[in-house]
Amino acid sequence: MSDEKMTAPVEAKPEKKKIILSGIQPTGIFTLGNYIGAVRNWGQLQEDYNCYYFVADLHSLTIRQDPADLRKQSLEAFALLLAAGIDPEKSLVFIQSHVRSHAELGWILACNSMFGELSRMTQFKDKAAKHADNVNAGLFTYPSLMAADILLYQADYVPVGADQTQHLEFTRNVANRFNGIYGNVFKLPEAFLPKEGAKIMSLQDPAKKMSKSDPNPKSRISILDDEDTIMRKFRSAVTDSEAHVCYRDDKPGINNLMTIYSVVTGKTYGQIEAEFEGKGYGDFKTAVGEAVSEELRPIRENFARLIGDKAYLEETYKMGAERAERISGRTLAKVRKKIGLLANPF
Ligand code: AQP
């Protein structure tokens, strides 16, 4: 044996996974747009990141909700996240209102948000126009609550669609302002642009995004629609009269279907164009419908099983809430101390 001392190999310290956080409102069964633009990617991020996902029930209160529907939809939204592949053993999954820190920090941040910057939010202007009979203060301060959601967990990244970049910028501004006054409390989150973050448009009006709350059910594919319904909705999708499957600026309806087909099958636009060369829109729509139905089949099946097991769902969201409360509570305690609130006696 040599004189050299035997030393244990130095193992590289495993790098701490970065935190990704995102939420979804329980305003209805998720659409294919929510799935392709958000939830599908969330599932794929679980191996590489520390993922925190929540049902944003407090946010949904900015629009008037029927209480019984909201209760039902919140449980369904939670079950849908699990059904779509969010694994509660890998990710933190919870319901926003179960974690009191959100509302509390939301208020504190509202007191650090400026009227001018809130008035510039395009989503506020859009939603105020859409719900002119209920332009409430929550709709206006929604970005402060969203900032709280993110900053409580010291998130590194927030997956955002094009419609949300302004809110993330707002979050960074508020965090910066707060840190400037009270010292470093919040991590400044960055936008996370998923590889496949396509925006999916309404099947009836490709100028509008596909939305859960669109009054016309034909405008959207619900991720629980059965195969017949999916096929019927794609067959009646608005396209154009050219009968040529190709991706071009003046073909928003076909572009939308090509985007969906491309994400679901992994085929490029070029491959899709070649596949449907010389064929009509009927064949193309059938292929898109079949591919989407296959992609959604496991979600439908998982959901049917999960929604029948209330005890499991309750146990899982309780576990999520407890963990979320612990993590967010640390940031909230720091904030309370910094701004001069007396320590909570409970
Ligand atoms: N059409 C879409 N294409 C791609 N991504 C979409 N998202 C929503 N619609 C599309 C993404 O889904 C995530 C969760 O959205 P949300 O429920 O929090 O709010 P939303 O964007 O307002 O979604 P909806 O379906 O349009 O809901 P309602 O009808 O209630 O307003 C977000 O990441 C969003 O970008």
mmCIF file with all atom_site columns, N, CA, C and O and ligand atoms in Angstrom, residues 22-39 42 56 59 63 65 123 127 130 142 159-164 197-202 208-214, ligand 1:
data_model
loop_
_atom_site.group_PDB
_atom_site.id
_atom_site.type_symbol
_atom_site.label_atom_id
_atom_site.label_alt_id
_atom_site.label_comp_id
_atom_site.label_asym_id
_atom_site.label_entity_id
_atom_site.label_seq_id
_atom_site.pdbx_PDB_ins_code
_atom_site.Cartn_x
_atom_site.Cartn_y
_atom_site.Cartn_z
_atom_site.occupancy
_atom_site.B_iso_or_equiv
_atom_site.pdbx_formal_charge
_atom_site.auth_seq_id
_atom_site.auth_comp_id
_atom_site.auth_asym_id
_atom_site.auth_atom_id
_atom_site.pdbx_PDB_model_num
ATOM   1   N N   . SER A 1 22  ? -46.002 29.056 -10.231 1.00 0.00 ? 22  SER A N   1
ATOM   2   C CA  . SER A 1 22  ? -47.068 29.513 -11.111 1.00 0.00 ? 22  SER A CA  1
ATOM   3   C C   . SER A 1 22  ? -48.431 29.116 -10.563 1.00 0.00 ? 22  SER A C   1
ATOM   4   O O   . SER A 1 22  ? -48.530 28.195 -9.753  1.00 0.00 ? 22  SER A O   1
ATOM   5   N N   . GLY A 1 23  ? -49.456 29.819 -11.004 1.00 0.00 ? 23  GLY A N   1
ATOM   6   C CA  . GLY A 1 23  ? -50.806 29.524 -10.520 1.00 0.00 ? 23  GLY A CA  1
ATOM   7   C C   . GLY A 1 23  ? -51.809 29.527 -11.657 1.00 0.00 ? 23  GLY A C   1
ATOM   8   O O   . GLY A 1 23  ? -51.522 29.996 -12.757 1.00 0.00 ? 23  GLY A O   1
ATOM   9   N N   . ILE A 1 24  ? -52.972 28.980 -11.369 1.00 0.00 ? 24  ILE A N   1
ATOM   10  C CA  . ILE A 1 24  ? -54.045 28.958 -12.375 1.00 0.00 ? 24  ILE A CA  1
ATOM   11  C C   . ILE A 1 24  ? -55.372 29.201 -11.666 1.00 0.00 ? 24  ILE A C   1
ATOM   12  O O   . ILE A 1 24  ? -55.588 28.678 -10.566 1.00 0.00 ? 24  ILE A O   1
ATOM   13  N N   . GLN A 1 25  ? -56.228 29.996 -12.281 1.00 0.00 ? 25  GLN A N   1
ATOM   14  C CA  . GLN A 1 25  ? -57.504 30.345 -11.633 1.00 0.00 ? 25  GLN A CA  1
ATOM   15  C C   . GLN A 1 25  ? -58.535 29.225 -11.810 1.00 0.00 ? 25  GLN A C   1
ATOM   16  O O   . GLN A 1 25  ? -58.636 28.641 -12.892 1.00 0.00 ? 25  GLN A O   1
ATOM   17  N N   . PRO A 1 26  ? -59.321 28.985 -10.762 1.00 0.00 ? 26  PRO A N   1
ATOM   18  C CA  . PRO A 1 26  ? -60.362 27.948 -10.872 1.00 0.00 ? 26  PRO A CA  1
ATOM   19  C C   . PRO A 1 26  ? -61.645 28.501 -11.481 1.00 0.00 ? 26  PRO A C   1
ATOM   20  O O   . PRO A 1 26  ? -62.721 28.418 -10.896 1.00 0.00 ? 26  PRO A O   1
ATOM   21  N N   . THR A 1 27  ? -61.507 29.102 -12.671 1.00 0.00 ? 27  THR A N   1
ATOM   22  C CA  . THR A 1 27  ? -62.669 29.736 -13.291 1.00 0.00 ? 27  THR A CA  1
ATOM   23  C C   . THR A 1 27  ? -63.369 28.800 -14.280 1.00 0.00 ? 27  THR A C   1
ATOM   24  O O   . THR A 1 27  ? -64.202 29.247 -15.056 1.00 0.00 ? 27  THR A O   1
ATOM   25  N N   . GLY A 1 28  ? -63.031 27.541 -14.229 1.00 0.00 ? 28  GLY A N   1
ATOM   26  C CA  . GLY A 1 28  ? -63.672 26.568 -15.111 1.00 0.00 ? 28  GLY A CA  1
ATOM   27  C C   . GLY A 1 28  ? -62.691 25.446 -15.375 1.00 0.00 ? 28  GLY A C   1
ATOM   28  O O   . GLY A 1 28  ? -61.544 25.488 -14.919 1.00 0.00 ? 28  GLY A O   1
ATOM   29  N N   . ILE A 1 29  ? -63.174 24.438 -16.112 1.00 0.00 ? 29  ILE A N   1
ATOM   30  C CA  . ILE A 1 29  ? -62.270 23.335 -16.483 1.00 0.00 ? 29  ILE A CA  1
ATOM   31  C C   . ILE A 1 29  ? -61.198 23.905 -17.419 1.00 0.00 ? 29  ILE A C   1
ATOM   32  O O   . ILE A 1 29  ? -61.516 24.687 -18.321 1.00 0.00 ? 29  ILE A O   1
ATOM   33  N N   . PHE A 1 30  ? -59.955 23.531 -17.207 1.00 0.00 ? 30  PHE A N   1
ATOM   34  C CA  . PHE A 1 30  ? -58.867 24.097 -18.006 1.00 0.00 ? 30  PHE A CA  1
ATOM   35  C C   . PHE A 1 30  ? -59.119 23.834 -19.489 1.00 0.00 ? 30  PHE A C   1
ATOM   36  O O   . PHE A 1 30  ? -59.644 22.785 -19.883 1.00 0.00 ? 30  PHE A O   1
ATOM   37  N N   . THR A 1 31  ? -58.680 24.790 -20.287 1.00 0.00 ? 31  THR A N   1
ATOM   38  C CA  . THR A 1 31  ? -58.802 24.618 -21.735 1.00 0.00 ? 31  THR A CA  1
ATOM   39  C C   . THR A 1 31  ? -57.511 24.025 -22.290 1.00 0.00 ? 31  THR A C   1
ATOM   40  O O   . THR A 1 31  ? -56.486 23.973 -21.607 1.00 0.00 ? 31  THR A O   1
ATOM   41  N N   . LEU A 1 32  ? -57.592 23.676 -23.555 1.00 0.00 ? 32  LEU A N   1
ATOM   42  C CA  . LEU A 1 32  ? -56.387 23.217 -24.249 1.00 0.00 ? 32  LEU A CA  1
ATOM   43  C C   . LEU A 1 32  ? -55.341 24.335 -24.232 1.00 0.00 ? 32  LEU A C   1
ATOM   44  O O   . LEU A 1 32  ? -54.139 24.067 -24.208 1.00 0.00 ? 32  LEU A O   1
ATOM   45  N N   . GLY A 1 33  ? -55.797 25.601 -24.205 1.00 0.00 ? 33  GLY A N   1
ATOM   46  C CA  . GLY A 1 33  ? -54.874 26.744 -24.122 1.00 0.00 ? 33  GLY A CA  1
ATOM   47  C C   . GLY A 1 33  ? -54.130 26.751 -22.797 1.00 0.00 ? 33  GLY A C   1
ATOM   48  O O   . GLY A 1 33  ? -52.905 26.883 -22.758 1.00 0.00 ? 33  GLY A O   1
ATOM   49  N N   . ASN A 1 34  ? -54.853 26.589 -21.692 1.00 0.00 ? 34  ASN A N   1
ATOM   50  C CA  . ASN A 1 34  ? -54.202 26.516 -20.369 1.00 0.00 ? 34  ASN A CA  1
ATOM   51  C C   . ASN A 1 34  ? -53.207 25.360 -20.336 1.00 0.00 ? 34  ASN A C   1
ATOM   52  O O   . ASN A 1 34  ? -52.135 25.458 -19.746 1.00 0.00 ? 34  ASN A O   1
ATOM   53  N N   . TYR A 1 35  ? -53.598 24.273 -20.973 1.00 0.00 ? 35  TYR A N   1
ATOM   54  C CA  . TYR A 1 35  ? -52.763 23.071 -20.940 1.00 0.00 ? 35  TYR A CA  1
ATOM   55  C C   . TYR A 1 35  ? -51.477 23.282 -21.748 1.00 0.00 ? 35  TYR A C   1
ATOM   56  O O   . TYR A 1 35  ? -50.370 23.109 -21.235 1.00 0.00 ? 35  TYR A O   1
ATOM   57  N N   . ILE A 1 36  ? -51.642 23.717 -22.996 1.00 0.00 ? 36  ILE A N   1
ATOM   58  C CA  . ILE A 1 36  ? -50.446 23.872 -23.848 1.00 0.00 ? 36  ILE A CA  1
ATOM   59  C C   . ILE A 1 36  ? -49.590 25.051 -23.379 1.00 0.00 ? 36  ILE A C   1
ATOM   60  O O   . ILE A 1 36  ? -48.365 24.976 -23.350 1.00 0.00 ? 36  ILE A O   1
ATOM   61  N N   . GLY A 1 37  ? -50.264 26.133 -22.980 1.00 0.00 ? 37  GLY A N   1
ATOM   62  C CA  . GLY A 1 37  ? -49.517 27.340 -22.598 1.00 0.00 ? 37  GLY A CA  1
ATOM   63  C C   . GLY A 1 37  ? -48.933 27.260 -21.201 1.00 0.00 ? 37  GLY A C   1
ATOM   64  O O   . GLY A 1 37  ? -48.013 28.007 -20.871 1.00 0.00 ? 37  GLY A O   1
ATOM   65  N N   . ALA A 1 38  ? -49.466 26.380 -20.345 1.00 0.00 ? 38  ALA A N   1
ATOM   66  C CA  . ALA A 1 38  ? -49.006 26.389 -18.959 1.00 0.00 ? 38  ALA A CA  1
ATOM   67  C C   . ALA A 1 38  ? -48.830 24.980 -18.389 1.00 0.00 ? 38  ALA A C   1
ATOM   68  O O   . ALA A 1 38  ? -47.712 24.478 -18.268 1.00 0.00 ? 38  ALA A O   1
ATOM   69  N N   . VAL A 1 39  ? -49.932 24.316 -18.063 1.00 0.00 ? 39  VAL A N   1
ATOM   70  C CA  . VAL A 1 39  ? -49.879 23.115 -17.212 1.00 0.00 ? 39  VAL A CA  1
ATOM   71  C C   . VAL A 1 39  ? -49.014 21.978 -17.784 1.00 0.00 ? 39  VAL A C   1
ATOM   72  O O   . VAL A 1 39  ? -48.309 21.296 -17.049 1.00 0.00 ? 39  VAL A O   1
ATOM   73  N N   . TRP A 1 42  ? -45.579 22.794 -16.975 1.00 0.00 ? 42  TRP A N   1
ATOM   74  C CA  . TRP A 1 42  ? -45.319 22.693 -15.531 1.00 0.00 ? 42  TRP A CA  1
ATOM   75  C C   . TRP A 1 42  ? -44.895 21.270 -15.170 1.00 0.00 ? 42  TRP A C   1
ATOM   76  O O   . TRP A 1 42  ? -43.974 21.073 -14.390 1.00 0.00 ? 42  TRP A O   1
ATOM   77  N N   . ALA A 1 56  ? -55.344 29.482 -7.976  1.00 0.00 ? 56  ALA A N   1
ATOM   78  C CA  . ALA A 1 56  ? -55.430 30.895 -7.592  1.00 0.00 ? 56  ALA A CA  1
ATOM   79  C C   . ALA A 1 56  ? -56.883 31.299 -7.341  1.00 0.00 ? 56  ALA A C   1
ATOM   80  O O   . ALA A 1 56  ? -57.474 32.082 -8.092  1.00 0.00 ? 56  ALA A O   1
ATOM   81  N N   . HIS A 1 59  ? -57.524 35.107 -6.668  1.00 0.00 ? 59  HIS A N   1
ATOM   82  C CA  . HIS A 1 59  ? -57.513 35.929 -7.892  1.00 0.00 ? 59  HIS A CA  1
ATOM   83  C C   . HIS A 1 59  ? -58.848 35.849 -8.629  1.00 0.00 ? 59  HIS A C   1
ATOM   84  O O   . HIS A 1 59  ? -59.299 36.826 -9.217  1.00 0.00 ? 59  HIS A O   1
ATOM   85  N N   . ILE A 1 63  ? -63.599 38.608 -10.378 1.00 0.00 ? 63  ILE A N   1
ATOM   86  C CA  . ILE A 1 63  ? -64.812 38.498 -11.205 1.00 0.00 ? 63  ILE A CA  1
ATOM   87  C C   . ILE A 1 63  ? -65.850 37.843 -10.298 1.00 0.00 ? 63  ILE A C   1
ATOM   88  O O   . ILE A 1 63  ? -65.516 36.955 -9.517  1.00 0.00 ? 63  ILE A O   1
ATOM   89  N N   . GLN A 1 65  ? -68.153 35.402 -8.667  1.00 0.00 ? 65  GLN A N   1
ATOM   90  C CA  . GLN A 1 65  ? -68.253 33.942 -8.799  1.00 0.00 ? 65  GLN A CA  1
ATOM   91  C C   . GLN A 1 65  ? -69.456 33.442 -8.009  1.00 0.00 ? 65  GLN A C   1
ATOM   92  O O   . GLN A 1 65  ? -69.724 33.945 -6.919  1.00 0.00 ? 65  GLN A O   1
ATOM   93  N N   . GLN A 1 123 ? -54.077 44.309 -18.488 1.00 0.00 ? 123 GLN A N   1
ATOM   94  C CA  . GLN A 1 123 ? -55.103 43.334 -18.111 1.00 0.00 ? 123 GLN A CA  1
ATOM   95  C C   . GLN A 1 123 ? -56.227 44.006 -17.324 1.00 0.00 ? 123 GLN A C   1
ATOM   96  O O   . GLN A 1 123 ? -57.392 43.647 -17.463 1.00 0.00 ? 123 GLN A O   1
ATOM   97  N N   . LYS A 1 127 ? -59.972 43.772 -18.546 1.00 0.00 ? 127 LYS A N   1
ATOM   98  C CA  . LYS A 1 127 ? -61.008 43.140 -17.724 1.00 0.00 ? 127 LYS A CA  1
ATOM   99  C C   . LYS A 1 127 ? -62.044 44.160 -17.270 1.00 0.00 ? 127 LYS A C   1
ATOM   100 O O   . LYS A 1 127 ? -63.226 43.837 -17.137 1.00 0.00 ? 127 LYS A O   1
ATOM   101 N N   . LYS A 1 130 ? -64.388 44.494 -20.030 1.00 0.00 ? 130 LYS A N   1
ATOM   102 C CA  . LYS A 1 130 ? -65.193 43.277 -20.214 1.00 0.00 ? 130 LYS A CA  1
ATOM   103 C C   . LYS A 1 130 ? -66.249 43.141 -19.108 1.00 0.00 ? 130 LYS A C   1
ATOM   104 O O   . LYS A 1 130 ? -67.317 42.582 -19.326 1.00 0.00 ? 130 LYS A O   1
ATOM   105 N N   . TYR A 1 142 ? -54.979 43.486 -8.247  1.00 0.00 ? 142 TYR A N   1
ATOM   106 C CA  . TYR A 1 142 ? -54.626 42.112 -8.604  1.00 0.00 ? 142 TYR A CA  1
ATOM   107 C C   . TYR A 1 142 ? -53.101 41.929 -8.743  1.00 0.00 ? 142 TYR A C   1
ATOM   108 O O   . TYR A 1 142 ? -52.525 40.977 -8.198  1.00 0.00 ? 142 TYR A O   1
ATOM   109 N N   . PRO A 1 159 ? -43.017 31.101 -14.972 1.00 0.00 ? 159 PRO A N   1
ATOM   110 C CA  . PRO A 1 159 ? -43.370 30.901 -16.380 1.00 0.00 ? 159 PRO A CA  1
ATOM   111 C C   . PRO A 1 159 ? -44.491 31.867 -16.747 1.00 0.00 ? 159 PRO A C   1
ATOM   112 O O   . PRO A 1 159 ? -45.518 31.891 -16.074 1.00 0.00 ? 159 PRO A O   1
ATOM   113 N N   . VAL A 1 160 ? -44.263 32.672 -17.733 1.00 0.00 ? 160 VAL A N   1
ATOM   114 C CA  . VAL A 1 160 ? -45.293 33.655 -18.083 1.00 0.00 ? 160 VAL A CA  1
ATOM   115 C C   . VAL A 1 160 ? -45.595 33.630 -19.571 1.00 0.00 ? 160 VAL A C   1
ATOM   116 O O   . VAL A 1 160 ? -44.698 33.438 -20.385 1.00 0.00 ? 160 VAL A O   1
ATOM   117 N N   . GLY A 1 161 ? -46.840 33.843 -19.867 1.00 0.00 ? 161 GLY A N   1
ATOM   118 C CA  . GLY A 1 161 ? -47.245 34.024 -21.255 1.00 0.00 ? 161 GLY A CA  1
ATOM   119 C C   . GLY A 1 161 ? -47.041 35.505 -21.573 1.00 0.00 ? 161 GLY A C   1
ATOM   120 O O   . GLY A 1 161 ? -46.806 36.323 -20.670 1.00 0.00 ? 161 GLY A O   1
ATOM   121 N N   . ALA A 1 162 ? -47.178 35.819 -22.872 1.00 0.00 ? 162 ALA A N   1
ATOM   122 C CA  . ALA A 1 162 ? -46.968 37.207 -23.302 1.00 0.00 ? 162 ALA A CA  1
ATOM   123 C C   . ALA A 1 162 ? -47.883 38.154 -22.522 1.00 0.00 ? 162 ALA A C   1
ATOM   124 O O   . ALA A 1 162 ? -47.499 39.290 -22.205 1.00 0.00 ? 162 ALA A O   1
ATOM   125 N N   . ASP A 1 163 ? -49.085 37.658 -22.159 1.00 0.00 ? 163 ASP A N   1
ATOM   126 C CA  . ASP A 1 163 ? -50.053 38.532 -21.488 1.00 0.00 ? 163 ASP A CA  1
ATOM   127 C C   . ASP A 1 163 ? -49.651 38.828 -20.034 1.00 0.00 ? 163 ASP A C   1
ATOM   128 O O   . ASP A 1 163 ? -50.253 39.675 -19.385 1.00 0.00 ? 163 ASP A O   1
ATOM   129 N N   . GLN A 1 164 ? -48.676 38.114 -19.513 1.00 0.00 ? 164 GLN A N   1
ATOM   130 C CA  . GLN A 1 164 ? -48.335 38.277 -18.093 1.00 0.00 ? 164 GLN A CA  1
ATOM   131 C C   . GLN A 1 164 ? -46.995 38.982 -17.867 1.00 0.00 ? 164 GLN A C   1
ATOM   132 O O   . GLN A 1 164 ? -46.614 39.214 -16.720 1.00 0.00 ? 164 GLN A O   1
ATOM   133 N N   . GLY A 1 197 ? -44.379 27.413 -25.411 1.00 0.00 ? 197 GLY A N   1
ATOM   134 C CA  . GLY A 1 197 ? -45.295 28.237 -24.637 1.00 0.00 ? 197 GLY A CA  1
ATOM   135 C C   . GLY A 1 197 ? -46.344 28.891 -25.507 1.00 0.00 ? 197 GLY A C   1
ATOM   136 O O   . GLY A 1 197 ? -46.756 29.998 -25.245 1.00 0.00 ? 197 GLY A O   1
ATOM   137 N N   . ALA A 1 198 ? -46.730 28.171 -26.563 1.00 0.00 ? 198 ALA A N   1
ATOM   138 C CA  . ALA A 1 198 ? -47.595 28.787 -27.560 1.00 0.00 ? 198 ALA A CA  1
ATOM   139 C C   . ALA A 1 198 ? -48.905 29.319 -26.990 1.00 0.00 ? 198 ALA A C   1
ATOM   140 O O   . ALA A 1 198 ? -49.461 28.752 -26.050 1.00 0.00 ? 198 ALA A O   1
ATOM   141 N N   . LYS A 1 199 ? -49.345 30.407 -27.581 1.00 0.00 ? 199 LYS A N   1
ATOM   142 C CA  . LYS A 1 199 ? -50.650 30.948 -27.202 1.00 0.00 ? 199 LYS A CA  1
ATOM   143 C C   . LYS A 1 199 ? -51.688 30.305 -28.120 1.00 0.00 ? 199 LYS A C   1
ATOM   144 O O   . LYS A 1 199 ? -51.563 30.367 -29.349 1.00 0.00 ? 199 LYS A O   1
ATOM   145 N N   . ILE A 1 200 ? -52.696 29.706 -27.528 1.00 0.00 ? 200 ILE A N   1
ATOM   146 C CA  . ILE A 1 200 ? -53.723 29.022 -28.309 1.00 0.00 ? 200 ILE A CA  1
ATOM   147 C C   . ILE A 1 200 ? -54.944 29.931 -28.425 1.00 0.00 ? 200 ILE A C   1
ATOM   148 O O   . ILE A 1 200 ? -55.384 30.519 -27.438 1.00 0.00 ? 200 ILE A O   1
ATOM   149 N N   . MET A 1 201 ? -55.451 30.030 -29.647 1.00 0.00 ? 201 MET A N   1
ATOM   150 C CA  . MET A 1 201 ? -56.527 30.975 -29.901 1.00 0.00 ? 201 MET A CA  1
ATOM   151 C C   . MET A 1 201 ? -57.900 30.275 -29.921 1.00 0.00 ? 201 MET A C   1
ATOM   152 O O   . MET A 1 201 ? -57.979 29.051 -30.059 1.00 0.00 ? 201 MET A O   1
ATOM   153 N N   . SER A 1 202 ? -58.943 31.103 -29.799 1.00 0.00 ? 202 SER A N   1
ATOM   154 C CA  . SER A 1 202 ? -60.318 30.588 -29.834 1.00 0.00 ? 202 SER A CA  1
ATOM   155 C C   . SER A 1 202 ? -60.564 29.870 -31.160 1.00 0.00 ? 202 SER A C   1
ATOM   156 O O   . SER A 1 202 ? -60.112 30.328 -32.211 1.00 0.00 ? 202 SER A O   1
ATOM   157 N N   . LYS A 1 208 ? -58.909 36.039 -30.882 1.00 0.00 ? 208 LYS A N   1
ATOM   158 C CA  . LYS A 1 208 ? -59.045 36.059 -29.406 1.00 0.00 ? 208 LYS A CA  1
ATOM   159 C C   . LYS A 1 208 ? -58.383 34.823 -28.824 1.00 0.00 ? 208 LYS A C   1
ATOM   160 O O   . LYS A 1 208 ? -58.415 33.759 -29.429 1.00 0.00 ? 208 LYS A O   1
ATOM   161 N N   . LYS A 1 209 ? -57.820 34.930 -27.598 1.00 0.00 ? 209 LYS A N   1
ATOM   162 C CA  . LYS A 1 209 ? -57.204 33.718 -27.050 1.00 0.00 ? 209 LYS A CA  1
ATOM   163 C C   . LYS A 1 209 ? -58.292 32.758 -26.549 1.00 0.00 ? 209 LYS A C   1
ATOM   164 O O   . LYS A 1 209 ? -59.399 33.183 -26.200 1.00 0.00 ? 209 LYS A O   1
ATOM   165 N N   . MET A 1 210 ? -57.973 31.487 -26.552 1.00 0.00 ? 210 MET A N   1
ATOM   166 C CA  . MET A 1 210 ? -58.900 30.485 -26.033 1.00 0.00 ? 210 MET A CA  1
ATOM   167 C C   . MET A 1 210 ? -58.999 30.687 -24.525 1.00 0.00 ? 210 MET A C   1
ATOM   168 O O   . MET A 1 210 ? -57.979 30.792 -23.847 1.00 0.00 ? 210 MET A O   1
ATOM   169 N N   . SER A 1 211 ? -60.232 30.788 -23.997 1.00 0.00 ? 211 SER A N   1
ATOM   170 C CA  . SER A 1 211 ? -60.421 31.093 -22.578 1.00 0.00 ? 211 SER A CA  1
ATOM   171 C C   . SER A 1 211 ? -61.436 30.166 -21.938 1.00 0.00 ? 211 SER A C   1
ATOM   172 O O   . SER A 1 211 ? -62.445 29.830 -22.562 1.00 0.00 ? 211 SER A O   1
ATOM   173 N N   . LYS A 1 212 ? -61.182 29.833 -20.660 1.00 0.00 ? 212 LYS A N   1
ATOM   174 C CA  . LYS A 1 212 ? -62.138 28.994 -19.908 1.00 0.00 ? 212 LYS A CA  1
ATOM   175 C C   . LYS A 1 212 ? -63.497 29.659 -19.825 1.00 0.00 ? 212 LYS A C   1
ATOM   176 O O   . LYS A 1 212 ? -64.519 29.009 -19.819 1.00 0.00 ? 212 LYS A O   1
ATOM   177 N N   . SER A 1 213 ? -63.476 30.996 -19.670 1.00 0.00 ? 213 SER A N   1
ATOM   178 C CA  . SER A 1 213 ? -64.736 31.676 -19.382 1.00 0.00 ? 213 SER A CA  1
ATOM   179 C C   . SER A 1 213 ? -65.415 32.222 -20.635 1.00 0.00 ? 213 SER A C   1
ATOM   180 O O   . SER A 1 213 ? -66.392 32.949 -20.521 1.00 0.00 ? 213 SER A O   1
ATOM   181 N N   . ASP A 1 214 ? -64.931 31.869 -21.824 1.00 0.00 ? 214 ASP A N   1
ATOM   182 C CA  . ASP A 1 214 ? -65.619 32.302 -23.044 1.00 0.00 ? 214 ASP A CA  1
ATOM   183 C C   . ASP A 1 214 ? -67.026 31.708 -23.026 1.00 0.00 ? 214 ASP A C   1
ATOM   184 O O   . ASP A 1 214 ? -67.180 30.489 -22.835 1.00 0.00 ? 214 ASP A O   1
HETATM 185 N N1  . AQP B 2 .   ? -55.222 30.508 -24.783 1.00 0.00 ? 1   AQP B N1  1
HETATM 186 C C1  . AQP B 2 .   ? -54.130 30.319 -24.061 1.00 0.00 ? 1   AQP B C1  1
HETATM 187 N N2  . AQP B 2 .   ? -52.994 29.914 -24.663 1.00 0.00 ? 1   AQP B N2  1
HETATM 188 C C2  . AQP B 2 .   ? -51.861 29.696 -23.933 1.00 0.00 ? 1   AQP B C2  1
HETATM 189 N N3  . AQP B 2 .   ? -51.791 29.865 -22.604 1.00 0.00 ? 1   AQP B N3  1
HETATM 190 C C3  . AQP B 2 .   ? -52.902 30.261 -21.957 1.00 0.00 ? 1   AQP B C3  1
HETATM 191 N N4  . AQP B 2 .   ? -53.166 30.514 -20.660 1.00 0.00 ? 1   AQP B N4  1
HETATM 192 C C4  . AQP B 2 .   ? -54.458 30.880 -20.531 1.00 0.00 ? 1   AQP B C4  1
HETATM 193 N N5  . AQP B 2 .   ? -55.071 30.876 -21.739 1.00 0.00 ? 1   AQP B N5  1
HETATM 194 C C5  . AQP B 2 .   ? -54.119 30.499 -22.641 1.00 0.00 ? 1   AQP B C5  1
HETATM 195 C C6  . AQP B 2 .   ? -52.199 30.373 -19.584 1.00 0.00 ? 1   AQP B C6  1
HETATM 196 O O1  . AQP B 2 .   ? -52.798 29.564 -18.574 1.00 0.00 ? 1   AQP B O1  1
HETATM 197 C C7  . AQP B 2 .   ? -52.271 29.953 -17.309 1.00 0.00 ? 1   AQP B C7  1
HETATM 198 C C8  . AQP B 2 .   ? -53.362 30.036 -16.290 1.00 0.00 ? 1   AQP B C8  1
HETATM 199 O O2  . AQP B 2 .   ? -54.274 30.996 -16.672 1.00 0.00 ? 1   AQP B O2  1
HETATM 200 P P1  . AQP B 2 .   ? -55.328 31.582 -15.645 1.00 0.00 ? 1   AQP B P1  1
HETATM 201 O O3  . AQP B 2 .   ? -56.413 30.617 -15.448 1.00 0.00 ? 1   AQP B O3  1
HETATM 202 O O4  . AQP B 2 .   ? -54.652 31.990 -14.395 1.00 0.00 ? 1   AQP B O4  1
HETATM 203 O O5  . AQP B 2 .   ? -55.857 32.900 -16.297 1.00 0.00 ? 1   AQP B O5  1
HETATM 204 P P2  . AQP B 2 .   ? -56.165 33.291 -17.762 1.00 0.00 ? 1   AQP B P2  1
HETATM 205 O O6  . AQP B 2 .   ? -54.898 33.549 -18.511 1.00 0.00 ? 1   AQP B O6  1
HETATM 206 O O7  . AQP B 2 .   ? -57.126 34.428 -17.698 1.00 0.00 ? 1   AQP B O7  1
HETATM 207 O O8  . AQP B 2 .   ? -56.832 31.984 -18.392 1.00 0.00 ? 1   AQP B O8  1
HETATM 208 P P3  . AQP B 2 .   ? -58.260 31.858 -19.053 1.00 0.00 ? 1   AQP B P3  1
HETATM 209 O O9  . AQP B 2 .   ? -58.416 30.444 -19.472 1.00 0.00 ? 1   AQP B O9  1
HETATM 210 O O10 . AQP B 2 .   ? -58.452 32.906 -20.125 1.00 0.00 ? 1   AQP B O10 1
HETATM 211 O O11 . AQP B 2 .   ? -59.196 32.120 -17.840 1.00 0.00 ? 1   AQP B O11 1
HETATM 212 P P4  . AQP B 2 .   ? -60.391 33.136 -17.691 1.00 0.00 ? 1   AQP B P4  1
HETATM 213 O O12 . AQP B 2 .   ? -61.333 32.792 -18.802 1.00 0.00 ? 1   AQP B O12 1
HETATM 214 O O13 . AQP B 2 .   ? -60.956 32.871 -16.339 1.00 0.00 ? 1   AQP B O13 1
HETATM 215 O O14 . AQP B 2 .   ? -59.837 34.530 -17.801 1.00 0.00 ? 1   AQP B O14 1
HETATM 216 C C9  . AQP B 2 .   ? -51.530 31.255 -17.502 1.00 0.00 ? 1   AQP B C9  1
HETATM 217 O O15 . AQP B 2 .   ? -50.131 30.981 -17.462 1.00 0.00 ? 1   AQP B O15 1
HETATM 218 C C10 . AQP B 2 .   ? -51.928 31.704 -18.876 1.00 0.00 ? 1   AQP B C10 1
HETATM 219 O O16 . AQP B 2 .   ? -50.904 32.453 -19.529 1.00 0.00 ? 1   AQP B O16 1
#
